[in-house]
XYZ file of C-alpha atoms in Angstrom:
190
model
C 5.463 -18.519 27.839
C 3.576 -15.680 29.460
C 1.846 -13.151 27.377
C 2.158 -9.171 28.652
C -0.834 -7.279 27.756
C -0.156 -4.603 25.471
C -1.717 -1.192 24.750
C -4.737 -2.119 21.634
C -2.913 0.479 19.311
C -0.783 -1.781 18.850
C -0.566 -3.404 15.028
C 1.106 -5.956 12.823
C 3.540 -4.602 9.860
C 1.734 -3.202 7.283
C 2.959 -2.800 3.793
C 3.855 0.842 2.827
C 2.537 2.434 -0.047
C 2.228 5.972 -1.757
C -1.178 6.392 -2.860
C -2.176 8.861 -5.372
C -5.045 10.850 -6.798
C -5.617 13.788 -8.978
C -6.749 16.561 -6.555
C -7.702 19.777 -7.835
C -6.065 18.668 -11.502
C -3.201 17.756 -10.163
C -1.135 14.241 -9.419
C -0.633 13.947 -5.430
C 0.308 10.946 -3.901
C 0.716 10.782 0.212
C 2.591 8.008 2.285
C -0.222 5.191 3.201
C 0.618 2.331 5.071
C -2.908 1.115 6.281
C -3.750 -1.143 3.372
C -5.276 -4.646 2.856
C -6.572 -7.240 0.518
C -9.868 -7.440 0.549
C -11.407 -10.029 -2.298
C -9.949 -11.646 -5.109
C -12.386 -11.970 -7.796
C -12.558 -9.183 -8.625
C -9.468 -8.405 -7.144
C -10.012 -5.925 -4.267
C -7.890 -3.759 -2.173
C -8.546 -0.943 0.521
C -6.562 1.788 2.143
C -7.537 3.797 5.222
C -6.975 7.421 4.946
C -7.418 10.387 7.580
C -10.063 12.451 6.085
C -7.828 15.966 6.869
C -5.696 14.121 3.738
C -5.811 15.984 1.063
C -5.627 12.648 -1.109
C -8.792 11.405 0.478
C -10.233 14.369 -1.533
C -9.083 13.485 -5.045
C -10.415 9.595 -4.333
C -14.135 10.997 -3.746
C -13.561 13.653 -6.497
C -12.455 11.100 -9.468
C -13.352 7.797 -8.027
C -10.442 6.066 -8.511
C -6.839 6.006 -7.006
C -2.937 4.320 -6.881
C -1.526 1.949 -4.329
C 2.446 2.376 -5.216
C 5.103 0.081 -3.782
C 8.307 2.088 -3.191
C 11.385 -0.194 -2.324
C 13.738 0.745 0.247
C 15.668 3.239 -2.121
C 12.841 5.360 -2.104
C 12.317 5.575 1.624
C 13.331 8.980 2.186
C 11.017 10.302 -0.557
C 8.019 7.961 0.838
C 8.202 9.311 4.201
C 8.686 12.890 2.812
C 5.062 12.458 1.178
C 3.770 11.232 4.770
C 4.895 14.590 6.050
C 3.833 17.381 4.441
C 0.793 18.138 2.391
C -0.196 18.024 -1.346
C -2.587 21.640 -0.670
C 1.180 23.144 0.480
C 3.704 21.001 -1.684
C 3.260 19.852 -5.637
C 4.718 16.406 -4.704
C 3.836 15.247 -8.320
C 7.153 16.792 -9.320
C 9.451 14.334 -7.038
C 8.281 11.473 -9.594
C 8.128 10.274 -13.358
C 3.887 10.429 -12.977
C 2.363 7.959 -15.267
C -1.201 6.739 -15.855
C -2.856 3.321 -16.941
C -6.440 3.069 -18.200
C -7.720 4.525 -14.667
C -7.939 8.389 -15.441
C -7.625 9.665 -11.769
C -5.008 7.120 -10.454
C -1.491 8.644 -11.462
C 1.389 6.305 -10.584
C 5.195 6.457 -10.089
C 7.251 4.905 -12.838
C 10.551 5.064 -9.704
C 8.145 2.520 -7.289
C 9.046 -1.362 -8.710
C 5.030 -2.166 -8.566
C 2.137 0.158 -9.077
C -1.442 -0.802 -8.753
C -4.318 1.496 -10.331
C -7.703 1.102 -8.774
C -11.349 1.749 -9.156
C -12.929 2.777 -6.255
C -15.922 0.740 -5.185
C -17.148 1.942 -1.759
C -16.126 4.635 0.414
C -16.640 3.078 4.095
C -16.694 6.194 6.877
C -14.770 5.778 9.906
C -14.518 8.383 12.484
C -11.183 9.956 11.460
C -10.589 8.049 8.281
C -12.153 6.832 5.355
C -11.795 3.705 4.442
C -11.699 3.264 0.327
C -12.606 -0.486 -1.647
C -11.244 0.158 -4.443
C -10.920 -2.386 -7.643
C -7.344 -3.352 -9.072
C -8.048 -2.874 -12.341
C -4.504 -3.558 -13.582
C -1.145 -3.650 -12.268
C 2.521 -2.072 -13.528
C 6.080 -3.678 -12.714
C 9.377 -3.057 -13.851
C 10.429 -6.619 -15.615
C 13.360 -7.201 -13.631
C 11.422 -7.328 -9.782
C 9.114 -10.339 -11.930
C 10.246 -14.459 -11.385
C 7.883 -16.376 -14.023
C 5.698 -13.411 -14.629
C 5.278 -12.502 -11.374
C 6.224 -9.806 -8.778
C 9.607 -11.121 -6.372
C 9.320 -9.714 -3.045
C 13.006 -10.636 -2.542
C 13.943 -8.859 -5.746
C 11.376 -5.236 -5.154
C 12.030 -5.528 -1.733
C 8.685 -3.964 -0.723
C 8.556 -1.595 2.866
C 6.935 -2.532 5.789
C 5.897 0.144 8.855
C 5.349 -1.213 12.616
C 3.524 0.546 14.931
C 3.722 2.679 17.862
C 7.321 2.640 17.343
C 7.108 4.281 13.311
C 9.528 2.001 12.223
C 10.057 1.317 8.375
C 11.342 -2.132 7.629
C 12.021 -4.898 4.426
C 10.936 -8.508 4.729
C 13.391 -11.144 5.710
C 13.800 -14.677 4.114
C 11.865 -16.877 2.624
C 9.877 -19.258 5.506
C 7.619 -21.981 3.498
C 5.291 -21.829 0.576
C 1.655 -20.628 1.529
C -1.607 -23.352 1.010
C 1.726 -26.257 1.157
C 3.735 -26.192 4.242
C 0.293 -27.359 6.528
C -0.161 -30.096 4.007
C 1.104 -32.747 6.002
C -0.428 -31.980 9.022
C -4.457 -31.897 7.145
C -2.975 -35.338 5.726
C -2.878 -36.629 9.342
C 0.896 -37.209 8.962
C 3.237 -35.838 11.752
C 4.941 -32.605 11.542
C-alpha cells in the first residue's frame, strides 16, 4: 500500500483531560489534551500547555497541578473549559472541586479518574510549557475499577484527533499488552 505524505501537524489521539490549578486563590481547570506518560517509578506524567493559559500560571505559582479524565457525559463541559478563560470565567463553579494531599491540584469529583501531581520540571517550549509533574496519588469512582483497577471500557475515557478537532471514545478490546507478541519472541509462528 502506498503511503500519502501528510502535513507534520498531524498527530495520533491523545487522551483528553481537564487540568487544574489554583490561580490567583482560585480552582481553574482548562481542557488539555496534550498529555503523556513519562516514567514509572516514580510515576511521571506531563502536559503541554500554551503559556497565554491562564492554568500554566497557577502550575508555576503552586507547583503542583490535576490531570482529570472526563468521560463522554462530560464532553460539553470539557470543551467549554477549552474555550474560554479562567481570568474571564470562575469555571471552578461548573464542578464538585475536591483536593487530595497536593494543595494546589483541585480535582473534579464528576470526572470517573482524577490524578493529582507534583510538578517536577517545567520544560520551555516556544509557545508552550511543557510540565513533569509527579502522580502522587490517584482518585476513581469504585464502579469505573475491575480488580482494583481503572476499566477503560467502563470510564470510557475521551480521545481528541488532530487537525480535524475531533473528540472520540476508544473502541474494543484488541489483545493484552507485553502478551499478544509472545509467540512471535518464542520463535513460534503467528
Amino acid at each position: 500500500m502506498d503511503k500519502v505524505r501528510l502535513d507534520p501537524d498531524i498527530l495520533p489521539p491523545m487522551p483528553v483531560t481537564l487540568a487544574g490549578a489554583v490561580v490567583d486563590g482560585r480552582a481553574n481547570f482548562m481542557a488539555a489534551a496534550w498529555v503523556t506518560r513519562l516514567g514509572h517509578k516514580p510515576p511521571a506524567i506531563g502536559v503541554s500547555v500554551n503559556r497565554r493559559q491562564h492554568t500554566g500560571k497557577g502550575i508555576r505559582e503552586n507547583g503542583a497541578f490535576s490531570l482529570c479524565l472526563p468521560g463522554p457525559d462530560m464532553v460539553e463541559l470539557t470543551d467549554y473549559c477549552g474555550l474560554v478563560s479562567g481570568r474571564n470565567v470562575d469555571k471552578s463553579a461548573l464542578f464538585d472541586v475536591f483536593y487530595g494531599d497536593t494543595p494546589g491540584a483541585p480535582m473534579i469529583r464528576q470526572c470517573p479518574l482524577c490524578l493529582e501531581i507534583a510538578l517536577l520540571e517545567t520544560v520551555e517550549l516556544p509557545q508552550h510549557a511543557f510540565f513533569i509533574g509527579e502522580i502522587k496519588a490517584a482518585w476513581a469512582d469504585g464502579e469505573i475499577l475491575t480488580d482494583g483497577k481503572p476499566d477503560v471500557g467502563k470510564y470510557k475515557p475521551l480521545l481528541l484527533t488532530m487537525p480535524d478537532n475531533r473528540y472520540w471514545t476508544l473502541g474494543s478490546h484488541v489483545a493484552d499488552a507485553w502478551s499478544v507478541g509472545k509467540k512471535r519472541k518464542r520463535g513460534e509462528s503467528a
